[in-house]
Tab-separated table of C-alpha atoms in Angstrom:
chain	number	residue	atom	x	y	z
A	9	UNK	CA	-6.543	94.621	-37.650
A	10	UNK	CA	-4.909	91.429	-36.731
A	11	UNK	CA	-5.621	89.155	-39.389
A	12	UNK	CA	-3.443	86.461	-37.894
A	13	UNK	CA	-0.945	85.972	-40.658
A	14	UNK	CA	2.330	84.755	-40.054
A	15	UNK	CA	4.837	86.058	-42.875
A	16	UNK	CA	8.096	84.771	-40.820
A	17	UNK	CA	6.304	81.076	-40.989
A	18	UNK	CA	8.469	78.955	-43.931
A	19	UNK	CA	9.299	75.741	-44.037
A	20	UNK	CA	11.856	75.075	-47.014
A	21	UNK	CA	11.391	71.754	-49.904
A	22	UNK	CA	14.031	70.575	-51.782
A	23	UNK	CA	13.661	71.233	-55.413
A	24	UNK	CA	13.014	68.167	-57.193
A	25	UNK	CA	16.286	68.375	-59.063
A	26	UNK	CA	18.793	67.602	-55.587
A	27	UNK	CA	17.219	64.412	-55.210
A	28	UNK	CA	17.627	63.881	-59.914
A	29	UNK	CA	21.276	63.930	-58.598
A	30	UNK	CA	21.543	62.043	-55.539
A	31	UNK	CA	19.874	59.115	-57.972
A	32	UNK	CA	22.116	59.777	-60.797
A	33	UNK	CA	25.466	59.919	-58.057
A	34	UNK	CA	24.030	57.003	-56.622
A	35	UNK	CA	24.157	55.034	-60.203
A	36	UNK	CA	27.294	56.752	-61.205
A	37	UNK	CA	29.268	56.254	-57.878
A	38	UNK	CA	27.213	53.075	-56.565
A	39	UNK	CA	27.077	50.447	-59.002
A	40	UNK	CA	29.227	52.249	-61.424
A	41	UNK	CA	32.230	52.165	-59.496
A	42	UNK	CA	33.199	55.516	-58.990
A	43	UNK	CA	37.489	55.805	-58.799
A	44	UNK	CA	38.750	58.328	-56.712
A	45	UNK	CA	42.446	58.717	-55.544
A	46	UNK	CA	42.983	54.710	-56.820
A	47	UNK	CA	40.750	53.599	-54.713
A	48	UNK	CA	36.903	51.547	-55.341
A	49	UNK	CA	33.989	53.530	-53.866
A	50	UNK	CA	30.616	52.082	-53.816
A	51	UNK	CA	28.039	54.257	-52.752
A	52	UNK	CA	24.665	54.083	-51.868
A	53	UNK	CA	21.403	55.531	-50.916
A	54	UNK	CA	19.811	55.336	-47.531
A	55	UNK	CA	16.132	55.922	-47.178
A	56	UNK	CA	14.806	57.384	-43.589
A	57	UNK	CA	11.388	58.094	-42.502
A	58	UNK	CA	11.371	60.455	-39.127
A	59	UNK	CA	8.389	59.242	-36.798
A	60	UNK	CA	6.106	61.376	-35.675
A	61	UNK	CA	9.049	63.835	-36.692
A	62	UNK	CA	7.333	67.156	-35.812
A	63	UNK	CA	6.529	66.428	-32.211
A	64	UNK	CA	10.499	66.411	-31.823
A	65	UNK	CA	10.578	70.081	-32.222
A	66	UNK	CA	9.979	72.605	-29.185
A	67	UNK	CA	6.778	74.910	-29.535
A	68	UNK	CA	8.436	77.919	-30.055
A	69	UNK	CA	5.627	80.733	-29.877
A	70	UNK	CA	2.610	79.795	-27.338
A	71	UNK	CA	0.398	77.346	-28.923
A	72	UNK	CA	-3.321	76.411	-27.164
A	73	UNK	CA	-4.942	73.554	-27.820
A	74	UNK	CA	-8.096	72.196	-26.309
A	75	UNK	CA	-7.839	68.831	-23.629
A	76	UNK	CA	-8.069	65.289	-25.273
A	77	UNK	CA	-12.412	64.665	-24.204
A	78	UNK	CA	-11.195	62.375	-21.300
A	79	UNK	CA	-8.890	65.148	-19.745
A	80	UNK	CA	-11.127	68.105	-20.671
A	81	UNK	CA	-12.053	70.391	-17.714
A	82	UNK	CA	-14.519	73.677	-18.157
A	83	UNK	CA	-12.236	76.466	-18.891
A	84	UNK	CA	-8.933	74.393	-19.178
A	85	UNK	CA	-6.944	74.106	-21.961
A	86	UNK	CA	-2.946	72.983	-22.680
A	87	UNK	CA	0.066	75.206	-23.415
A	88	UNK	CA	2.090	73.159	-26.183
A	89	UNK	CA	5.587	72.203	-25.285
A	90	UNK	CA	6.202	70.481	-28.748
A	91	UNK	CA	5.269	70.967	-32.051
A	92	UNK	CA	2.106	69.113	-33.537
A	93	UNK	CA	0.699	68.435	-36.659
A	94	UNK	CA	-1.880	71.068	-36.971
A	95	UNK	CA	-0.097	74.048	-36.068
A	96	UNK	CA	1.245	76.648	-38.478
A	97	UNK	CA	4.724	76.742	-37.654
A	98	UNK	CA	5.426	73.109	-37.022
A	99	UNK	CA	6.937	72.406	-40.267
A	100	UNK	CA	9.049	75.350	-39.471
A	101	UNK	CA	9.548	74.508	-36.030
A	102	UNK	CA	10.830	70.716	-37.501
A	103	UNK	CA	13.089	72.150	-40.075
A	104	UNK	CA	14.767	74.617	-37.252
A	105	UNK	CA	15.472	71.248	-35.265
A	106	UNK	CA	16.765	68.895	-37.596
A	107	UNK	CA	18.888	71.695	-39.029
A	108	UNK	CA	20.706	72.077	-35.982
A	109	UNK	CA	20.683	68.963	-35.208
A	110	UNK	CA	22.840	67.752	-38.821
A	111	UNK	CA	25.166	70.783	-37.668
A	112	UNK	CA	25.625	69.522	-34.338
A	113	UNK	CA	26.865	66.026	-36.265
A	114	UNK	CA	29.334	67.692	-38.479
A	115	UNK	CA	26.786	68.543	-41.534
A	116	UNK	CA	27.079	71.839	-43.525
A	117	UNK	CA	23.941	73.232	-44.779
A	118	UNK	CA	23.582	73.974	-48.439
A	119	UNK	CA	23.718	77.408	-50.571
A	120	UNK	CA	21.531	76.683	-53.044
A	121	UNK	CA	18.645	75.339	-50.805
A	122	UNK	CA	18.168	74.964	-46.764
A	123	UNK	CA	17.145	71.206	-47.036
A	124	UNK	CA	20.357	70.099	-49.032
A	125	UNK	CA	23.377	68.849	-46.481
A	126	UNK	CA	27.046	67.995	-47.004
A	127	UNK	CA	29.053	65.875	-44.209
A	128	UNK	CA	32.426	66.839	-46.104
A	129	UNK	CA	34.555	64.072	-43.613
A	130	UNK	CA	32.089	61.492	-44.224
A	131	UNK	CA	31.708	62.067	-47.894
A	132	UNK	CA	28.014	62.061	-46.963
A	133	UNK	CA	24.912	64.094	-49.152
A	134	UNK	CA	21.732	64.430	-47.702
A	135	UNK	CA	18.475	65.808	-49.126
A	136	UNK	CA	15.180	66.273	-46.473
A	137	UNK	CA	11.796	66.758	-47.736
A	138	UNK	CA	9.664	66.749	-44.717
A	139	UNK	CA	10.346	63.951	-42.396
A	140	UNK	CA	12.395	61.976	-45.346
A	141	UNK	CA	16.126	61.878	-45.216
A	142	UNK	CA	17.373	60.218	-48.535
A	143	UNK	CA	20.924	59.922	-47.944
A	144	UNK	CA	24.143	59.179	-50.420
A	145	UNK	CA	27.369	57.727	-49.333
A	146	UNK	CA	29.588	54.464	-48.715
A	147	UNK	CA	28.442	51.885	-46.435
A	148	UNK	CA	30.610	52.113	-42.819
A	149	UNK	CA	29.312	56.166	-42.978
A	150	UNK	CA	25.733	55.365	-43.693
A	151	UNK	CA	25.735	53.088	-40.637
A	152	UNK	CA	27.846	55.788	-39.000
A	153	UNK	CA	24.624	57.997	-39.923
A	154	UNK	CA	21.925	55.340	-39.003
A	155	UNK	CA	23.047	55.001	-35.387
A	156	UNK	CA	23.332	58.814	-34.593
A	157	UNK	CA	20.405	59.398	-35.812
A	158	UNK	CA	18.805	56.839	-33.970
A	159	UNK	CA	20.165	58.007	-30.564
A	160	UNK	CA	18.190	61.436	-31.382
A	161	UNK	CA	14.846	60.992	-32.744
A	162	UNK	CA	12.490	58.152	-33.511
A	163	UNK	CA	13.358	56.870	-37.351
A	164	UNK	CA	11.910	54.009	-39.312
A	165	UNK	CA	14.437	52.586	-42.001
A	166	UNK	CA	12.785	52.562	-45.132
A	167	UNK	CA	15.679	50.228	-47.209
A	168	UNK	CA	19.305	51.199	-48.588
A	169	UNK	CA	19.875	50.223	-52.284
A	170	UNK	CA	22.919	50.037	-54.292
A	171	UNK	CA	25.902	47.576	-54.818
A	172	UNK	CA	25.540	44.058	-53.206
């Protein structure tokens, strides 16, 4: 009987301890200033809202949905190209795409949990719940950050806080 369950549908959340630390780097290294190597390092945090972030992912198994009323024909329906809201394995579908996506930019994914990132050159932590990116580092790589991710999917900047 095919009860329609899904087991290989996941989407990961960061446990609520990875973002305790980002705060407490982000006091300890931002306005604390954090010495490393003889040099001042302010960090800070960077808050990012994806838009409309799970219609950036490909459907990847065949998805039907009906036509919007104005479209609708008798016995027509549309074959989803994206992900939408809605669908079981969009949140999975989302996580797949910005995953690759932080690789493609130099990130490394983290052991402990699938929505922690590490851009080692960049000195650069990241934590994603969802369509949030809260984001640690200096200045010039947060801007480094803001415009690449801007060139790939539709972001709203929520605020940056920290020193000055």
């Amino acid at each position: 009987m095919n009860t329609g369950k899904m087991d290989d549908i996941f989407a990961a959340t960061p446990p609520l301890e990875a973002l305790q630390l980002l705060l407490s780097r982000a006091v300890t290294e931002g306005a604390g200033y954090y010495r490393d190597s003889n040099r001042s390092i302010q960090k800070k945090l960077e808050f990012i809202d994806i838009r409309r972030a799970y219609f950036h992912a490909d459907a990847i198994r065949e998805v039907y949905v009906d036509l919007p009323e104005e479209d609708a024909e008798e016995g027509m329906c549309a074959k989803l190209v994206k992900s939408m809201y809605g669908t079981r394995d969009a949140a999975s579908n989302w996580e797949k795409e910005y995953t690759l996506w932080l690789q493609s930019v130099g990130f490394t994914i983290g052991k402990s949990s699938p929505c922690l990132f590490h851009h080692k050159a960049k000195e650069l932590q990241l934590v994603v719940h969802g369509d949030d990116f809260t984001l640690l580092g200096e200045t010039k790589n947060l801007d480094w950050f803001k415009k690449a991710i801007q060139e790939r999917f539709s972001v709203k900047f929520r605020g940056r806080i920290g020193p000055d």
